[in-house]
Amino acid sequence: MKLSILLSLFATTSVAHLIKRETSSNIRLMNWNLRYDSQPNDITIDETIGNLSLTVPDDDQVSFYTDYEEAPWSDRRIGVANEVLFNSPDVFTVNEGLHRQVEDLKELLGWPYIGVGRQDGGESGEYEAIYYNPSKLNLVSNDTFWLSDTPFEPSEYPGAGSYRSATVCIFEDSSNGVQFVIINVHLDDKSDDQRKLGAALAKYRAAYEYQDKHVPVFLVGDFNSPTSGDDNGAYEISTGAQDFDNSKLNSTFTEKYNNNLSNFTMDDLMVEAAPKNRMGHHATFTGFKSDTSAFTRIDFQFGGNPHNGDDLLWTVNRYKGGDNWYDNSFYLSDHRPVITDLFIKN
Ligand SMILES: *[C@@H]1O[C@H](CO)[C@@H](O)[C@H](O)[C@H]1NC(C)=O
Ligand SMILES: *[C@@H]1O[C@H](CO)[C@@H](O)[C@H](O)[C@H]1NC(C)=O
Ligand SMILES: *[C@@H]1O[C@H](CO)[C@@H](O)[C@H](O)[C@H]1NC(C)=O
Ligand SMILES: *[C@@H]1O[C@H](CO)[C@@H](O)[C@H](O)[C@H]1NC(C)=O
Ligand SMILES: *[C@@H]1O[C@H](CO)[C@@H](O)[C@H](O)[C@H]1NC(C)=O
């Protein structure tokens, strides 16, 4: 009697498992290098808001397109938050956010964030923070690893300019349980070898997450590596155009995230968007300058592609190179945000 109940229970769960409906979601993903708070002050958010002009100027009172100076974070943060809120992403990732900056955005956006300071795994140094809309998404798990030879402790790759870290979040759509993974990195500005190793570590981790969970995996952030030229190794390793010898990766890391998806690539979501669905700016790095000769595209969003015969679990519906500058103010950052609309399924 007991056994038959058990058996029928088992049969019901197995059938339910087999006929599990494929579920899907639409996700808007935004990433932005904020520019660190290079001119820190004690001005509070309320003081900044209280200092905003109450009146709207007439046209002849506006200095259009003239302010190329870097404004302090205390001034930039209101515009940054408005830009994010108006683009209404579901996930918003940042680079270069110091503790004050990520806390300010938590308050201004009204969203939680995940991430730690890269210098000590606490509050020191820049955060590769990941914010998410808590009314749409649940956080399933999260962690940080370092883009170095010792990824499980705050550390610097030999010859790099700084400690470099990656934040990983696994989210689920709270309405239907569809899951996806976001990995947010900021690769080094000085060492091309660090950038290559960093890209290879992130790609290896992405392949593991895909193999382990069979959910879409996205890699975002400032690569400090363009798509062409002689410092494009990180981009090429990500997209599979250049090989990387994974035996150079920390062996504790490759054992923990062991996978056999040797053909896994991270596909550039700007490239994957249909031409008619690409909009906005090309360059993502502008500096605080009007001179376009140094403009580059070094901030990316990539989607994981297993190249093993599986269906892709994501589609890019739209790609936007966002704004960091409007005609009557100052640069919000020396980088522009990247925004995509994604269709994802499990
Ligand atoms: C208020 O605005 C003025 C004029 O732009 C500026 O000089 C001053 O530093 C601002 N004060 C604060 C607290 O932001
Ligand atoms: C996120 O990571 C922190 C630090 O490891 C941990 O305390 C927290 O429980 C994590 N949250 C989830 C949902 O995994
Ligand atoms: C790999 O990284 C771990 C933790 O970060 C470290 O303890 C270990 O020594 C590293 N392994 C090698 C071979 O360097
Ligand atoms: C890769 O690993 C997965 C999970 O361990 C396994 O199911 C699959 O058969 C392996 N594929 C190959 C080609 O080795
Ligand atoms: C990777 O791609 C190559 C070339 O298409 C193919 O020969 C090989 O079997 C693939 N490896 C895996 C693990 O899928």
mmCIF file of N, CA, C and O and ligand atoms in Angstrom, residues 43 47-48 51 75, ligand 1:
data_model
loop_
_atom_site.group_PDB
_atom_site.id
_atom_site.type_symbol
_atom_site.label_atom_id
_atom_site.label_comp_id
_atom_site.label_asym_id
_atom_site.label_seq_id
_atom_site.Cartn_x
_atom_site.Cartn_y
_atom_site.Cartn_z
ATOM 1 N N ILE A 43 28.876 66.614 0.307
ATOM 2 C CA ILE A 43 27.539 67.120 -0.038
ATOM 3 C C ILE A 43 26.541 65.959 -0.052
ATOM 4 O O ILE A 43 26.785 64.932 -0.690
ATOM 5 N N GLU A 47 21.098 67.904 -0.161
ATOM 6 C CA GLU A 47 21.674 69.226 -0.490
ATOM 7 C C GLU A 47 21.751 69.414 -2.003
ATOM 8 O O GLU A 47 21.472 70.500 -2.514
ATOM 9 N N THR A 48 22.156 68.358 -2.719
ATOM 10 C CA THR A 48 22.234 68.472 -4.185
ATOM 11 C C THR A 48 20.849 68.760 -4.772
ATOM 12 O O THR A 48 20.693 69.638 -5.626
ATOM 13 N N ASN A 51 19.618 72.218 -4.229
ATOM 14 C CA ASN A 51 20.374 73.229 -4.974
ATOM 15 C C ASN A 51 19.975 73.280 -6.455
ATOM 16 O O ASN A 51 20.478 74.122 -7.191
ATOM 17 N N ASP A 75 27.262 66.109 -8.122
ATOM 18 C CA ASP A 75 26.401 66.718 -9.150
ATOM 19 C C ASP A 75 25.906 65.670 -10.152
ATOM 20 O O ASP A 75 24.774 65.719 -10.606
HETATM 21 C C1 LIG B 1 24.937 74.901 -5.566
HETATM 22 O O1 LIG B 1 25.013 75.424 -6.876
HETATM 23 C C2 LIG B 1 25.998 76.442 -7.042
HETATM 24 C C3 LIG B 1 25.852 77.013 -8.446
HETATM 25 O O2 LIG B 1 25.841 76.013 -9.408
HETATM 26 C C4 LIG B 1 27.371 75.816 -6.813
HETATM 27 O O3 LIG B 1 28.377 76.794 -6.950
HETATM 28 C C5 LIG B 1 27.405 75.214 -5.410
HETATM 29 O O4 LIG B 1 28.633 74.523 -5.207
HETATM 30 C C6 LIG B 1 26.264 74.242 -5.218
HETATM 31 N N1 LIG B 1 26.204 73.741 -3.872
HETATM 32 C C7 LIG B 1 25.939 72.459 -3.589
HETATM 33 C C8 LIG B 1 25.821 72.117 -2.144
HETATM 34 O O5 LIG B 1 25.799 71.603 -4.448
#
